[in-house]
mmCIF file of C-alpha atoms in Angstrom:
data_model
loop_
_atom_site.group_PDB
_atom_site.id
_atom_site.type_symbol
_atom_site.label_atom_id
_atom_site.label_comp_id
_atom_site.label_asym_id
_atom_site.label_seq_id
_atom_site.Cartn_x
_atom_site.Cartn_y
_atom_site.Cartn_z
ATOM 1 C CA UNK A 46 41.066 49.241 31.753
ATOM 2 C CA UNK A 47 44.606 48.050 31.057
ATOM 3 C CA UNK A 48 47.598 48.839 33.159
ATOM 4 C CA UNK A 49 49.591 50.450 30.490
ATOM 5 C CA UNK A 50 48.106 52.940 27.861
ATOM 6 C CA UNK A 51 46.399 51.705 24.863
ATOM 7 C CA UNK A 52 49.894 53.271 22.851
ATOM 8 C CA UNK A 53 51.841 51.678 20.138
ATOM 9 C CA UNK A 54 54.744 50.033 22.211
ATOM 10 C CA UNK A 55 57.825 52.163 21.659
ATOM 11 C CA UNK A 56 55.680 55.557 22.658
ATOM 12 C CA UNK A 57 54.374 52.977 26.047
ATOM 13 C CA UNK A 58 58.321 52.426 26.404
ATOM 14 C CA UNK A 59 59.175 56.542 26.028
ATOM 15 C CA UNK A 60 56.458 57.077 28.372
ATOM 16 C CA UNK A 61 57.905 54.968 31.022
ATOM 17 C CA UNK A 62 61.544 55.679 30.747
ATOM 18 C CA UNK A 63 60.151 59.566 31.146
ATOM 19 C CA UNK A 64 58.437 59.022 34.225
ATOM 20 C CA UNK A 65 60.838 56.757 35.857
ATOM 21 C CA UNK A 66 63.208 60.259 35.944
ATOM 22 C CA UNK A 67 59.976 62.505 36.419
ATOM 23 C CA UNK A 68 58.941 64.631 40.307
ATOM 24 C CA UNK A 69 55.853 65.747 38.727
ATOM 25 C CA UNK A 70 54.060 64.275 36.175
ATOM 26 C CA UNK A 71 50.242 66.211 34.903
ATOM 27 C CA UNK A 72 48.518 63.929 32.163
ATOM 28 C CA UNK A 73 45.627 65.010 30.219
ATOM 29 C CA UNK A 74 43.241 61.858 29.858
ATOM 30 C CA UNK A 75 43.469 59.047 32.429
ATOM 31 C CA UNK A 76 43.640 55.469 32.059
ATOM 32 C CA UNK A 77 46.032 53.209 31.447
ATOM 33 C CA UNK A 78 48.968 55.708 31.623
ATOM 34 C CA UNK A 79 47.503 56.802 35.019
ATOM 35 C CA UNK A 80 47.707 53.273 36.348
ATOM 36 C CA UNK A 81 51.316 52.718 34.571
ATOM 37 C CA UNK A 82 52.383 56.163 36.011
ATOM 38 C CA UNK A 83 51.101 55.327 39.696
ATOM 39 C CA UNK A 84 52.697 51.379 39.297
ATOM 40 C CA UNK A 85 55.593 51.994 37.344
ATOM 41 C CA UNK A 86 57.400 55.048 38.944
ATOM 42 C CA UNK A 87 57.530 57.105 42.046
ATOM 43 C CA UNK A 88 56.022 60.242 40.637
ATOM 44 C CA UNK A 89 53.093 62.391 41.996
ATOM 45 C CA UNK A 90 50.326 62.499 39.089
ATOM 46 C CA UNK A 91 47.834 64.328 38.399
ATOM 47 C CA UNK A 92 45.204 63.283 36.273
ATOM 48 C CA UNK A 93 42.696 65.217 34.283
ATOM 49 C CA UNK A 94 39.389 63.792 32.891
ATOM 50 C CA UNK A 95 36.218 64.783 31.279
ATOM 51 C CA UNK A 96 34.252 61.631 31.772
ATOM 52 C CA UNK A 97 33.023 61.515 35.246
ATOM 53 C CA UNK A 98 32.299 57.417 35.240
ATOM 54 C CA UNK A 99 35.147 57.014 33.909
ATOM 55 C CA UNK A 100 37.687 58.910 35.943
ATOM 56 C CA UNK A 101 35.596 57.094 39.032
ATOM 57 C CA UNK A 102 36.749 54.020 37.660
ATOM 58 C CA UNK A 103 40.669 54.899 37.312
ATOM 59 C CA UNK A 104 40.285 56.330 40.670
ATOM 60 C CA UNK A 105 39.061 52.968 42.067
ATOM 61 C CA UNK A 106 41.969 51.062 39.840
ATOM 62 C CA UNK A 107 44.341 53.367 41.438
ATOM 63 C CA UNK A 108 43.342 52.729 44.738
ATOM 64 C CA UNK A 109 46.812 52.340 47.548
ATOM 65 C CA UNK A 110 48.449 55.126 45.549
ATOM 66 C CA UNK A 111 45.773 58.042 46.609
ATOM 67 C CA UNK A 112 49.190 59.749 48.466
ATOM 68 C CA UNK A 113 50.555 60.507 45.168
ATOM 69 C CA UNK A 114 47.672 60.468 43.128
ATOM 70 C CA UNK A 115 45.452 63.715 42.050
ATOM 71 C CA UNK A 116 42.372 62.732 39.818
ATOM 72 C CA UNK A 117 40.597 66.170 38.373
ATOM 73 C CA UNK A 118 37.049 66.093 36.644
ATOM 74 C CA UNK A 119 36.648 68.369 34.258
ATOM 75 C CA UNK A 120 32.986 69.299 33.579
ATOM 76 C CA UNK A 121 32.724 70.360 30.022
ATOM 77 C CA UNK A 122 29.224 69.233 29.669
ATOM 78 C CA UNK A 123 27.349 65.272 28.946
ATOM 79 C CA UNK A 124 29.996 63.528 27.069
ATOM 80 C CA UNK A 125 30.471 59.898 24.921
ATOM 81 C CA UNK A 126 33.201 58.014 24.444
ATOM 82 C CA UNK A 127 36.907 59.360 25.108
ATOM 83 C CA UNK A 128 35.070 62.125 27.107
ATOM 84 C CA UNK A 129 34.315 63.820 23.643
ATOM 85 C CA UNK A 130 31.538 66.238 24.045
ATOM 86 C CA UNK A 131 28.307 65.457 22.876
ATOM 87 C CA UNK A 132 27.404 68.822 21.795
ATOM 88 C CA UNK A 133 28.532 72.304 21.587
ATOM 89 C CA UNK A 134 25.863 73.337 24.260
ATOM 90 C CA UNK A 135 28.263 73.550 26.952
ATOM 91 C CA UNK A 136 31.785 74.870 24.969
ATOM 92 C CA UNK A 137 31.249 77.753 28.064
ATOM 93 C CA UNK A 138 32.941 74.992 29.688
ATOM 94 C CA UNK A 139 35.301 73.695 27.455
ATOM 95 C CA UNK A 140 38.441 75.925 28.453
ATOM 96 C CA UNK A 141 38.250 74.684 31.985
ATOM 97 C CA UNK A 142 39.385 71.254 31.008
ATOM 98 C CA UNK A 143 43.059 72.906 30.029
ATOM 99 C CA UNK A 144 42.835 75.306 32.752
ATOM 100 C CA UNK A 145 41.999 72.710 35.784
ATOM 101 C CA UNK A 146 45.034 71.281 36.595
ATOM 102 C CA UNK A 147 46.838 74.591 36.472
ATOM 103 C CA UNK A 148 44.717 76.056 38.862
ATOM 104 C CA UNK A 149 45.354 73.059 41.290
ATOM 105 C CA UNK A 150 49.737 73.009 40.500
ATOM 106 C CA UNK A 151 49.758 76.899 41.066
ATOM 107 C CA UNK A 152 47.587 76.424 44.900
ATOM 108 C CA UNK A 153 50.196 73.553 45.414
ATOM 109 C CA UNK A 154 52.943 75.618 44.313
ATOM 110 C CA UNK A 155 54.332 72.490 42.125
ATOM 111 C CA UNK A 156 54.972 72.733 38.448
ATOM 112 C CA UNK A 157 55.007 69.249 36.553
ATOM 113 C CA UNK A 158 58.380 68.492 34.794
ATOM 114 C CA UNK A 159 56.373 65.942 32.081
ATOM 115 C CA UNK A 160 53.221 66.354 30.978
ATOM 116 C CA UNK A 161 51.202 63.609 28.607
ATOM 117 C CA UNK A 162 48.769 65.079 26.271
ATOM 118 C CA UNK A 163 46.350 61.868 25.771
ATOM 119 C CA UNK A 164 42.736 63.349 25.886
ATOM 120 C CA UNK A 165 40.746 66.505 24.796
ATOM 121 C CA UNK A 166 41.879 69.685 23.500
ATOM 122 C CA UNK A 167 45.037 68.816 22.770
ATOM 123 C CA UNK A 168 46.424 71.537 21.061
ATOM 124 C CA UNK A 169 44.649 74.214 23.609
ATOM 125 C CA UNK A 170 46.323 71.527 26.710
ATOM 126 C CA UNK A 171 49.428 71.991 25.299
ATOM 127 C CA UNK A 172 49.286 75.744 24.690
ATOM 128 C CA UNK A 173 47.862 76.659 28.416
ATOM 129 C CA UNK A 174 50.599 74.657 30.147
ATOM 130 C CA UNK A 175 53.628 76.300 27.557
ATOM 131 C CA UNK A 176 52.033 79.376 28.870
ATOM 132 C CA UNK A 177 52.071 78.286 32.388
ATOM 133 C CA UNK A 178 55.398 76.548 32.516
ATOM 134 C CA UNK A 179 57.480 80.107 31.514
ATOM 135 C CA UNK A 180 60.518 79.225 30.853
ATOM 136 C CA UNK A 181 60.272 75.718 33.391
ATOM 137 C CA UNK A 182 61.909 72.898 32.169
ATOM 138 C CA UNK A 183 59.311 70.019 31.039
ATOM 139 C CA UNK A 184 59.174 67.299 28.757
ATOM 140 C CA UNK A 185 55.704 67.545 26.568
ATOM 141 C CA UNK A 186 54.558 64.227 24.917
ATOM 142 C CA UNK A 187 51.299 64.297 22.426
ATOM 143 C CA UNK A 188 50.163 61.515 21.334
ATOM 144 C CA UNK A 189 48.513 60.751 18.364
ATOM 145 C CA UNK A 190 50.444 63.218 16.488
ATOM 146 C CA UNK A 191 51.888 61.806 13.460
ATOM 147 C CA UNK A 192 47.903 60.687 13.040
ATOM 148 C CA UNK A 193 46.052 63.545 13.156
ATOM 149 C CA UNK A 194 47.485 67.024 11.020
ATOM 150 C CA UNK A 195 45.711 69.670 13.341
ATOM 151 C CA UNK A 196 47.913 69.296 15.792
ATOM 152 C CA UNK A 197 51.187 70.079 13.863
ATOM 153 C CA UNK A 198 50.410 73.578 14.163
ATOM 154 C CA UNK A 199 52.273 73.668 17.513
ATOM 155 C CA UNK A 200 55.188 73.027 15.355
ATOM 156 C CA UNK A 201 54.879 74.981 11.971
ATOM 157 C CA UNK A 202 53.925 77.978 14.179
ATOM 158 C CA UNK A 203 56.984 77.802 16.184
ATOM 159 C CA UNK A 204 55.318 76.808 19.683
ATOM 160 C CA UNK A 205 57.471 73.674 20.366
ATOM 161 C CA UNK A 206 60.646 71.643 19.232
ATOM 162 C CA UNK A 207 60.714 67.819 18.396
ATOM 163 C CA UNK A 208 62.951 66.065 20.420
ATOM 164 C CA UNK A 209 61.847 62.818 19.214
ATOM 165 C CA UNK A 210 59.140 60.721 17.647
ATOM 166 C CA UNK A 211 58.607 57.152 19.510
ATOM 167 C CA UNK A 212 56.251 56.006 16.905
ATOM 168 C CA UNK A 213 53.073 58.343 16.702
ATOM 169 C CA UNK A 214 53.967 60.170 20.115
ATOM 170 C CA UNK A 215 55.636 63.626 19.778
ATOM 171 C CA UNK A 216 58.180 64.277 22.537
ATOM 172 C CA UNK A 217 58.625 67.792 22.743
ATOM 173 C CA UNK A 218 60.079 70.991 24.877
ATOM 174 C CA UNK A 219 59.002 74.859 24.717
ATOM 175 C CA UNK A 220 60.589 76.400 21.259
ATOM 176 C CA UNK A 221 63.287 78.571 22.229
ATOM 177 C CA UNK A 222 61.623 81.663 20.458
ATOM 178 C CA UNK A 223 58.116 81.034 22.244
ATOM 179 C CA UNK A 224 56.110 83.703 21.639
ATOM 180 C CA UNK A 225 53.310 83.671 24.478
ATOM 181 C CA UNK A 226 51.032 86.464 22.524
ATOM 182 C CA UNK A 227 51.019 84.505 19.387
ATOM 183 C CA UNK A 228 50.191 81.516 21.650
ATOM 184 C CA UNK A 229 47.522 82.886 23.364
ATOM 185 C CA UNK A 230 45.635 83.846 20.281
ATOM 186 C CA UNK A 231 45.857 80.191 18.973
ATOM 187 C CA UNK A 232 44.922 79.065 22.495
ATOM 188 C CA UNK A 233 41.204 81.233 22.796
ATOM 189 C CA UNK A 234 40.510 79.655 19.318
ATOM 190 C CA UNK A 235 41.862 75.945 20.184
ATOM 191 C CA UNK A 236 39.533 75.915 23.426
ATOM 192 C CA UNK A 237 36.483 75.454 20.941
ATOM 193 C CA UNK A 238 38.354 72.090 19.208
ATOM 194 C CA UNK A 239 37.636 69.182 21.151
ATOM 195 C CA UNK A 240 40.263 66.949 19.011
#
């Protein structure tokens, strides 16, 4: 596992100029940006996974920083590589994995401020934490989006503004006219959509 993620470099560079000035920072998929986040800035993270080996692994990578440091496994069933699921045997599962962290910020009473979307579900991950942010201030970055069409939804459908692209890596904020009943309809139906 590398210390930085495995990003093109100017979204690697937005990424760490955003959590040199971030409190809170919640990422969804660990690795590299995990260890970059812990090294690289005084943030508290916390990290959610759906590969159990593989979030043991960051944790043990991580090791000195377990003050600041919050690794989350999310159980959506036997996975493969990226912490896709191998089948849709366990999608009674699958909305945890956008719903963990949340469950652990609200008992802490600590919203993040940036949030990396690097791992399963994206658009549902994005959509849960828009709906649990309110109106909150916090910086969203998706990665993989000029790449993959599915996930441009959140913007034809009026869920988030650009702020800027830093290659493939959306950086984004809540739309102003967020509509959190349209959102949740997207979100039940996004749960099932491992991309």
């Amino acid at each position: 596992m590398a210390d930085v993620p495995r990003m093109p470099a100017a979204a690697v560079e937005k990424l760490r100029e955003v959590l040199r000035r971030s409190g809170d920072y919640l990422e969804y998929g660990s690795g590299g940006s995990t260890i970059l986040a812990l090294s690289g800035a005084a943030c508290r993270v916390v990290s959610v996974e759906s590969d159990a080996r593989y979030l043991a692994a960051v944790t043990r990578k991580a090791a000195g920083f377990e003050a600041r440091f919050t690794p989350l496994y999310a159980d959506i069933g036997v996975t493969t590589r990226w912490g896709w699921p191998i089948s849709a045997g366990s999608s009674d599962r699958w909305p945890d994995y956008a719903r963990l962290p949340w469950r652990h910020l609200a008992a802490e009473g600590v919203f993040p401020d940036s949030i990396l979307f690097d791992g399963r579900f994206r658009v549902a991950c994005v959509l849960e934490s828009l709906l649990r942010l309110g109106t909150r201030t916090c910086l969203l970055m998706l990665d993989d989006y000029s790449l993959r069409p599915s996930y441009h939804v959140l913007e034809s459908e009026g869920f988030v503004t650009r702020v800027e692209m830093a290659d493939r890596m959306l950086v984004a904020k809540r739309a102003d006219g967020f509509d959190p009943a349209k959102a949740g309809a997207l979100l039940e139906r996004s749960f099932m959509d491992p991309r």
